[in-house]
Amino acid sequence: MCPENVDLFSAISLSANTVARRVEHIERNIKSQLKDKASKFVCFSVALDESIDVSDTSQLLLFIRGINANFEITEELVSVHSMHGTTTGIDIFREVEKSVAEYNLEWKKLKCITTDGGRNMCGTKKGLVGQINKVIENSGGLKPLVLHCILHQQALCGKHLDLSSVLDPVISTVNYIRSHGLKHRQFRDFLEEMNAEFPDLPYYTSVRWLSYGKILARFFELRTEIEIFLNEKNHSQVLLKDSEWLWKLAFSADLTMHLNDFNLRIQGETSLICDLYSKVKAFRKKLILFESQLTRSCFTHFSRCDKYRQEAATPFPNLFAQDVILALKQQFEERFSDLDACSSKLRIFENPFNSVLLSYKWKLLICNPMTS
């Protein structure tokens, strides 16, 4: 690496102790910068996620987002707490309290709490939210807004769908092909000989939110090659000849890819909650459009269904599609009800003139600052 700088690298000490000291110095420097920025926050919000690692130790991640008087936003992961004992709401609150004290933050400036939806987090009495509300009330502040992570809720909506009749045979077939190295190599060579559009099949991993749509889409595109390969191995999959099941596969692949696209659009840094809520509402409207189109077998937004229509021997399974979309609509309505409840508060950041929280007098002052 960088052969032209060999002499420069040789003059740098890279012993374990030296590297460790430099990492510690960087850590102290970053923490010092965060403390300096945190001291100037006019208000801030926190996001928390608690999960178990491979050693069965609970890891609590605390993210913070603050804004100063110059509207400069700071967003950073400020701490990771390893919790070896219980993980009750009080236990989590104690860890959060340490970080708040370490960065000299004021509880009354906390305006929003975003959690992973766990009971120990969002409980209003013994949970983390309840403990924080007590502290803020004692400090003379107002209760913060409490939200469940939007990305997490979107992923849970997708996981709630009952597509087992489609997904289970797909996973079983993929595992058969990829479970043995020789078989997997033969399958990839076969795809290369067939000049297939894709070189391989991905594994399905439930913890990866985008895996659901990717495996269904890839399986549909390679369905002909997979059928030929399985027949050569005397392991035929009868569903690959079932027109109704292939319809369901095409529909499931299209719908889950729409969910994947939506998931990617709500990711990213410095996204305002009002913008995310607008995207959630837009997707809910899109589901209504999908339902209307599919009842008429209109596949404008379902490219794989439109592609399969040319070779299908049976009509599109409208009942299956309607049941799936109806279940998805209900999930979005239930899981995002917390955002619907505080929509008037969010709207003031999107467009102050559309918010009922902004009185008529203040609207006049904004339009004409000289009005007294």
Short mmCIF file of C-alpha atoms in Angstrom, two decimals:
data_model
loop_
_atom_site.label_atom_id
_atom_site.label_comp_id
_atom_site.label_asym_id
_atom_site.label_seq_id
_atom_site.Cartn_x
_atom_site.Cartn_y
_atom_site.Cartn_z
CA MET A 1 0.00 0.00 0.00
CA CYS A 2 1.37 3.39 -1.05
CA PRO A 3 4.82 2.11 -2.10
CA GLU A 4 5.99 5.67 -2.76
CA ASN A 5 5.60 6.43 0.99
CA VAL A 6 7.53 3.46 2.36
CA ASP A 7 10.12 5.68 4.05
CA LEU A 8 7.41 7.77 5.68
CA PHE A 9 5.61 4.72 7.09
CA SER A 10 8.83 3.17 8.34
CA ALA A 11 9.43 6.23 10.50
CA ILE A 12 6.05 5.85 12.25
CA SER A 13 5.83 3.62 15.29
CA LEU A 14 2.99 1.13 14.87
CA SER A 15 3.45 -0.90 18.03
CA ALA A 16 0.34 -2.06 19.88
CA ASN A 17 0.88 0.35 22.77
CA THR A 18 1.43 3.34 20.47
CA VAL A 19 -1.69 2.61 18.41
CA ALA A 20 -3.73 2.12 21.59
CA ARG A 21 -2.57 5.47 22.99
CA ARG A 22 -3.44 7.24 19.73
CA VAL A 23 -6.90 5.67 19.66
CA GLU A 24 -7.47 6.83 23.23
CA HIS A 25 -6.29 10.32 22.30
CA ILE A 26 -8.71 10.43 19.36
CA GLU A 27 -11.53 9.26 21.65
CA ARG A 28 -10.81 11.99 24.20
CA ASN A 29 -10.61 14.62 21.46
CA ILE A 30 -13.95 13.59 19.93
CA LYS A 31 -15.61 13.52 23.35
CA SER A 32 -14.20 16.97 24.13
CA GLN A 33 -15.66 18.35 20.89
CA LEU A 34 -19.05 16.80 21.63
CA LYS A 35 -19.08 18.24 25.14
CA ASP A 36 -18.33 21.68 23.76
CA LYS A 37 -21.14 21.43 21.21
CA ALA A 38 -23.57 19.94 23.74
CA SER A 39 -23.06 22.86 26.10
CA LYS A 40 -24.50 25.17 23.41
CA PHE A 41 -27.62 23.12 22.64
CA VAL A 42 -30.88 25.02 22.77
CA CYS A 43 -32.74 21.72 22.65
CA PHE A 44 -31.90 18.11 21.86
CA SER A 45 -33.43 14.70 21.26
CA VAL A 46 -32.20 11.18 21.94
CA ALA A 47 -32.60 7.85 20.18
CA LEU A 48 -31.96 4.55 21.94
CA ASP A 49 -31.57 0.97 20.82
CA GLU A 50 -30.95 -1.99 23.11
CA SER A 51 -30.10 -5.44 21.78
CA ILE A 52 -28.17 -8.58 22.66
CA ASP A 53 -24.77 -9.30 21.10
CA VAL A 54 -23.23 -12.72 20.35
CA SER A 55 -22.00 -13.05 23.95
CA ASP A 56 -25.53 -12.50 25.34
CA THR A 57 -24.54 -9.10 26.70
CA SER A 58 -27.07 -6.31 26.36
CA GLN A 59 -25.66 -3.34 24.46
CA LEU A 60 -27.42 0.01 24.83
CA LEU A 61 -26.71 2.55 22.08
CA LEU A 62 -27.48 6.20 22.73
CA PHE A 63 -27.67 8.65 19.84
CA ILE A 64 -28.10 12.37 20.35
CA ARG A 65 -29.20 15.16 18.07
CA GLY A 66 -29.00 18.75 19.19
CA ILE A 67 -29.33 22.22 17.71
CA ASN A 68 -27.73 25.46 18.83
CA ALA A 69 -28.87 29.08 18.54
CA ASN A 70 -27.37 29.29 15.02
CA PHE A 71 -29.48 26.33 13.85
CA GLU A 72 -26.39 24.11 13.53
CA ILE A 73 -27.33 20.46 13.98
CA THR A 74 -25.09 17.93 15.71
CA GLU A 75 -25.98 14.26 15.37
CA GLU A 76 -23.74 11.62 16.92
CA LEU A 77 -23.54 8.27 18.69
CA VAL A 78 -22.45 9.45 22.14
CA SER A 79 -22.22 6.22 24.14
CA VAL A 80 -22.45 2.44 24.13
CA HIS A 81 -23.32 0.89 27.49
CA SER A 82 -22.76 -2.82 28.15
CA MET A 83 -25.44 -4.06 30.54
CA HIS A 84 -24.56 -7.39 32.14
CA GLY A 85 -27.48 -7.62 34.57
CA THR A 86 -31.14 -6.82 34.17
CA THR A 87 -32.37 -4.39 31.50
CA THR A 88 -35.44 -2.87 33.12
CA GLY A 89 -36.54 0.67 32.42
CA ILE A 90 -34.81 1.88 35.58
CA ASP A 91 -31.54 0.15 34.59
CA ILE A 92 -31.61 1.78 31.17
CA PHE A 93 -32.48 5.16 32.68
CA ARG A 94 -29.44 5.00 34.96
CA GLU A 95 -27.15 4.47 31.98
CA VAL A 96 -28.78 7.31 30.06
CA GLU A 97 -28.51 9.53 33.13
CA LYS A 98 -24.74 8.93 33.21
CA SER A 99 -24.38 10.12 29.62
CA VAL A 100 -26.59 13.17 30.18
CA ALA A 101 -24.47 14.15 33.19
CA GLU A 102 -21.20 13.45 31.34
CA TYR A 103 -22.09 15.83 28.52
CA ASN A 104 -23.60 18.46 30.86
CA LEU A 105 -27.00 18.32 29.20
CA GLU A 106 -30.13 19.74 30.81
CA TRP A 107 -33.13 17.43 31.06
CA LYS A 108 -35.59 20.26 30.44
CA LYS A 109 -34.06 20.81 26.99
CA LEU A 110 -34.93 17.24 25.92
CA LYS A 111 -37.74 17.48 23.35
CA CYS A 112 -38.04 14.02 21.81
CA ILE A 113 -37.27 10.40 22.67
CA THR A 114 -37.09 7.72 19.98
CA THR A 115 -36.92 4.10 21.12
CA ASP A 116 -36.86 0.62 19.60
CA GLY A 117 -40.39 -0.01 20.86
CA GLY A 118 -39.45 -2.35 23.73
CA ARG A 119 -41.64 -2.35 26.83
CA ASN A 120 -38.68 -1.50 29.04
CA MET A 121 -38.16 1.56 26.85
CA CYS A 122 -41.62 3.00 26.19
CA GLY A 123 -43.37 2.13 29.45
CA THR A 124 -44.96 5.31 30.85
CA LYS A 125 -44.61 4.25 34.49
CA LYS A 126 -41.68 1.92 35.10
CA GLY A 127 -40.16 2.18 31.64
CA LEU A 128 -37.44 4.52 30.46
CA VAL A 129 -39.95 7.06 29.14
CA GLY A 130 -41.73 7.16 32.48
CA GLN A 131 -38.48 7.71 34.38
CA ILE A 132 -37.40 10.51 32.05
CA ASN A 133 -40.81 12.22 32.28
CA LYS A 134 -40.51 12.30 36.08
CA VAL A 135 -37.08 13.93 35.93
CA ILE A 136 -38.18 16.51 33.35
CA GLU A 137 -41.29 17.43 35.35
CA ASN A 138 -39.14 17.91 38.46
CA SER A 139 -36.81 20.20 36.49
CA GLY A 140 -39.71 22.35 35.28
CA GLY A 141 -39.68 21.18 31.66
CA LEU A 142 -42.42 19.86 29.38
CA LYS A 143 -42.89 16.19 28.57
CA PRO A 144 -40.94 15.26 25.41
CA LEU A 145 -42.46 13.73 22.32
CA VAL A 146 -42.10 9.92 22.37
CA LEU A 147 -41.77 7.99 19.09
CA HIS A 148 -41.04 4.47 17.94
CA CYS A 149 -38.23 4.35 15.34
CA ILE A 150 -39.85 4.91 11.93
CA LEU A 151 -37.44 2.59 10.11
CA HIS A 152 -38.05 -0.16 12.65
CA GLN A 153 -41.82 0.22 12.36
CA GLN A 154 -41.64 0.02 8.58
CA ALA A 155 -39.62 -3.20 8.83
CA LEU A 156 -42.12 -4.67 11.29
CA CYS A 157 -44.97 -3.85 8.90
CA GLY A 158 -43.24 -5.87 6.19
CA LYS A 159 -42.46 -8.79 8.49
CA HIS A 160 -46.10 -9.00 9.56
CA LEU A 161 -47.19 -9.98 6.05
CA ASP A 162 -48.11 -13.64 5.71
CA LEU A 163 -46.24 -14.63 2.55
CA SER A 164 -45.14 -18.00 3.89
CA SER A 165 -46.84 -19.86 1.03
CA VAL A 166 -44.42 -18.09 -1.32
CA LEU A 167 -41.36 -17.50 0.84
CA ASP A 168 -41.01 -20.97 2.40
CA PRO A 169 -40.61 -22.86 -0.93
CA VAL A 170 -38.21 -20.15 -2.13
CA ILE A 171 -36.02 -20.42 0.97
CA SER A 172 -36.08 -24.22 0.81
CA THR A 173 -34.96 -24.18 -2.84
CA VAL A 174 -32.22 -21.60 -2.26
CA ASN A 175 -30.90 -23.56 0.73
CA TYR A 176 -30.80 -26.74 -1.36
CA ILE A 177 -28.73 -25.01 -4.05
CA ARG A 178 -26.37 -23.18 -1.71
CA SER A 179 -26.02 -25.71 1.12
CA HIS A 180 -23.17 -27.60 -0.62
CA GLY A 181 -20.16 -25.93 -2.18
CA LEU A 182 -20.05 -28.19 -5.25
CA LYS A 183 -23.73 -27.73 -6.00
CA HIS A 184 -23.45 -23.97 -5.59
CA ARG A 185 -20.46 -23.79 -7.96
CA GLN A 186 -22.30 -25.90 -10.52
CA PHE A 187 -25.31 -23.60 -10.29
CA ARG A 188 -23.19 -20.48 -10.87
CA ASP A 189 -21.46 -22.13 -13.83
CA PHE A 190 -24.86 -23.11 -15.20
CA LEU A 191 -26.09 -19.50 -14.94
CA GLU A 192 -22.99 -18.33 -16.77
CA GLU A 193 -23.59 -20.82 -19.57
CA MET A 194 -27.22 -19.72 -19.83
CA ASN A 195 -26.16 -16.05 -19.95
CA ALA A 196 -28.53 -15.39 -17.09
CA GLU A 197 -29.23 -11.82 -16.06
CA PHE A 198 -27.99 -12.45 -12.50
CA PRO A 199 -24.93 -14.54 -11.52
CA ASP A 200 -26.22 -16.05 -8.27
CA LEU A 201 -29.00 -16.41 -5.68
CA PRO A 202 -28.73 -14.61 -2.34
CA TYR A 203 -29.44 -16.22 1.01
CA TYR A 204 -32.48 -15.07 2.98
CA THR A 205 -31.55 -13.40 6.29
CA SER A 206 -34.46 -12.31 8.46
CA VAL A 207 -32.42 -9.73 10.40
CA ARG A 208 -31.57 -7.88 7.19
CA TRP A 209 -34.66 -5.84 6.38
CA LEU A 210 -34.03 -5.67 2.61
CA SER A 211 -33.35 -9.40 2.26
CA TYR A 212 -37.06 -10.23 1.97
CA GLY A 213 -37.57 -8.41 -1.29
CA LYS A 214 -34.18 -9.19 -2.83
CA ILE A 215 -34.48 -12.97 -2.61
CA LEU A 216 -38.03 -13.00 -4.03
CA ALA A 217 -37.11 -10.69 -6.91
CA ARG A 218 -33.97 -12.65 -7.78
CA PHE A 219 -35.78 -16.00 -7.55
CA PHE A 220 -38.49 -14.78 -9.92
CA GLU A 221 -35.99 -13.53 -12.48
CA LEU A 222 -34.09 -16.85 -12.40
CA ARG A 223 -37.13 -19.14 -12.15
CA THR A 224 -36.53 -20.79 -15.54
CA GLU A 225 -32.84 -21.48 -14.88
CA ILE A 226 -33.64 -22.77 -11.38
CA GLU A 227 -36.26 -25.18 -12.74
CA ILE A 228 -33.85 -26.61 -15.33
CA PHE A 229 -31.05 -26.98 -12.78
CA LEU A 230 -33.31 -28.72 -10.24
CA ASN A 231 -34.57 -31.15 -12.90
CA GLU A 232 -30.99 -32.04 -13.80
CA LYS A 233 -30.37 -32.80 -10.11
CA ASN A 234 -33.55 -34.91 -9.86
CA HIS A 235 -34.89 -32.47 -7.28
CA SER A 236 -37.78 -30.91 -9.17
CA GLN A 237 -39.91 -28.19 -7.58
CA VAL A 238 -43.51 -28.69 -8.72
CA LEU A 239 -44.49 -25.15 -7.72
CA LEU A 240 -42.30 -23.77 -10.52
CA LYS A 241 -44.91 -25.19 -12.91
CA ASP A 242 -47.87 -23.91 -10.91
CA SER A 243 -49.16 -20.79 -12.64
CA GLU A 244 -51.08 -19.52 -9.60
CA TRP A 245 -48.02 -19.86 -7.34
CA LEU A 246 -45.87 -18.03 -9.90
CA TRP A 247 -48.45 -15.21 -9.93
CA LYS A 248 -48.10 -14.96 -6.15
CA LEU A 249 -44.31 -15.01 -6.46
CA ALA A 250 -44.36 -12.15 -8.98
CA PHE A 251 -46.77 -10.11 -6.85
CA SER A 252 -44.81 -10.74 -3.64
CA ALA A 253 -41.54 -9.78 -5.32
CA ASP A 254 -43.03 -6.51 -6.63
CA LEU A 255 -44.67 -5.56 -3.33
CA THR A 256 -41.62 -6.32 -1.17
CA MET A 257 -39.40 -4.35 -3.55
CA HIS A 258 -41.75 -1.38 -3.10
CA LEU A 259 -41.24 -1.81 0.65
CA ASN A 260 -37.47 -1.94 0.12
CA ASP A 261 -37.52 1.27 -1.93
CA PHE A 262 -39.57 2.98 0.75
CA ASN A 263 -37.14 1.79 3.44
CA LEU A 264 -34.19 3.26 1.54
CA ARG A 265 -35.97 6.59 1.01
CA ILE A 266 -36.52 7.14 4.72
CA GLN A 267 -32.88 6.42 5.57
CA GLY A 268 -30.13 9.00 5.73
CA GLU A 269 -28.75 11.65 8.02
CA THR A 270 -30.29 15.01 8.96
CA SER A 271 -33.79 13.95 7.86
CA LEU A 272 -36.54 15.90 9.59
CA ILE A 273 -39.40 13.99 11.12
CA CYS A 274 -41.96 16.04 9.20
CA ASP A 275 -40.34 14.90 5.94
CA LEU A 276 -40.32 11.27 7.08
CA TYR A 277 -43.97 11.52 8.09
CA SER A 278 -44.82 12.94 4.64
CA LYS A 279 -43.13 9.93 3.05
CA VAL A 280 -45.06 7.57 5.32
CA LYS A 281 -48.35 9.22 4.34
CA ALA A 282 -47.38 9.09 0.67
CA PHE A 283 -46.68 5.36 0.87
CA ARG A 284 -50.01 4.74 2.59
CA LYS A 285 -51.72 6.56 -0.28
CA LYS A 286 -49.71 4.45 -2.68
CA LEU A 287 -51.07 1.27 -1.07
CA ILE A 288 -54.61 2.52 -1.74
CA LEU A 289 -53.63 3.09 -5.38
CA PHE A 290 -52.11 -0.40 -5.61
CA GLU A 291 -55.29 -1.94 -4.24
CA SER A 292 -57.43 -0.08 -6.76
CA GLN A 293 -55.20 -1.03 -9.70
CA LEU A 294 -54.89 -4.71 -8.82
CA THR A 295 -58.67 -5.18 -8.62
CA ARG A 296 -58.65 -4.21 -12.31
CA SER A 297 -55.54 -6.33 -13.05
CA CYS A 298 -53.63 -3.16 -13.84
CA PHE A 299 -49.91 -3.80 -13.32
CA THR A 300 -48.53 -0.31 -13.94
CA HIS A 301 -46.56 -0.44 -10.68
CA PHE A 302 -45.99 -4.21 -10.70
CA SER A 303 -43.44 -4.86 -13.44
CA ARG A 304 -42.91 -8.56 -12.66
CA CYS A 305 -46.63 -9.25 -12.71
CA ASP A 306 -46.89 -7.45 -16.01
CA LYS A 307 -43.99 -9.53 -17.33
CA TYR A 308 -45.50 -12.83 -16.18
CA ARG A 309 -48.95 -12.01 -17.60
CA GLN A 310 -47.69 -12.88 -21.08
CA GLU A 311 -47.02 -16.50 -20.11
CA ALA A 312 -49.57 -17.08 -17.33
CA ALA A 313 -52.09 -19.89 -17.79
CA THR A 314 -54.39 -18.72 -14.98
CA PRO A 315 -55.87 -15.33 -14.03
CA PHE A 316 -54.24 -13.06 -11.47
CA PRO A 317 -55.12 -14.11 -7.85
CA ASN A 318 -56.97 -10.94 -6.85
CA LEU A 319 -58.14 -12.25 -3.48
CA PHE A 320 -54.60 -13.10 -2.37
CA ALA A 321 -53.29 -9.69 -3.42
CA GLN A 322 -56.15 -7.80 -1.79
CA ASP A 323 -55.72 -9.67 1.51
CA VAL A 324 -51.99 -8.92 1.59
CA ILE A 325 -52.38 -5.22 0.80
CA LEU A 326 -55.26 -4.86 3.26
CA ALA A 327 -53.12 -6.40 6.02
CA LEU A 328 -50.25 -4.07 5.10
CA LYS A 329 -52.53 -1.01 5.19
CA GLN A 330 -53.80 -1.98 8.63
CA GLN A 331 -50.26 -2.45 9.92
CA PHE A 332 -49.21 0.99 8.70
CA GLU A 333 -52.27 2.60 10.29
CA GLU A 334 -51.69 0.88 13.64
CA ARG A 335 -47.92 1.25 13.88
CA PHE A 336 -47.81 4.87 12.74
CA SER A 337 -50.76 5.97 14.87
CA ASP A 338 -48.29 7.76 17.20
CA LEU A 339 -47.25 10.00 14.30
CA ASP A 340 -50.88 10.59 13.32
CA ALA A 341 -51.65 11.67 16.88
CA CYS A 342 -48.97 14.37 16.83
CA SER A 343 -49.35 15.34 13.16
CA SER A 344 -50.40 18.91 14.04
CA LYS A 345 -47.15 19.40 15.95
CA LEU A 346 -45.11 18.03 13.06
CA ARG A 347 -46.91 20.12 10.45
CA ILE A 348 -45.68 23.39 11.95
CA PHE A 349 -42.12 22.51 10.88
CA GLU A 350 -43.21 21.49 7.39
CA ASN A 351 -45.44 24.50 6.70
CA PRO A 352 -46.31 26.85 9.60
CA PHE A 353 -49.27 28.32 7.70
CA ASN A 354 -51.02 24.92 7.56
CA SER A 355 -50.71 24.27 11.28
CA VAL A 356 -53.65 24.76 13.61
CA LEU A 357 -51.14 25.43 16.39
CA LEU A 358 -50.24 28.76 14.82
CA SER A 359 -52.89 31.30 15.70
CA TYR A 360 -54.34 33.75 13.19
CA LYS A 361 -52.62 36.66 14.93
CA TRP A 362 -49.19 35.07 14.62
CA LYS A 363 -49.80 34.31 10.94
CA LEU A 364 -50.52 37.99 10.39
CA LEU A 365 -47.32 38.97 12.20
CA ILE A 366 -45.30 36.58 10.07
CA CYS A 367 -46.84 37.90 6.85
CA ASN A 368 -46.49 41.55 7.95
CA PRO A 369 -43.85 42.06 10.65
CA MET A 370 -44.79 45.78 10.92
CA THR A 371 -48.29 44.89 12.17
CA SER A 372 -48.58 45.59 15.88
#
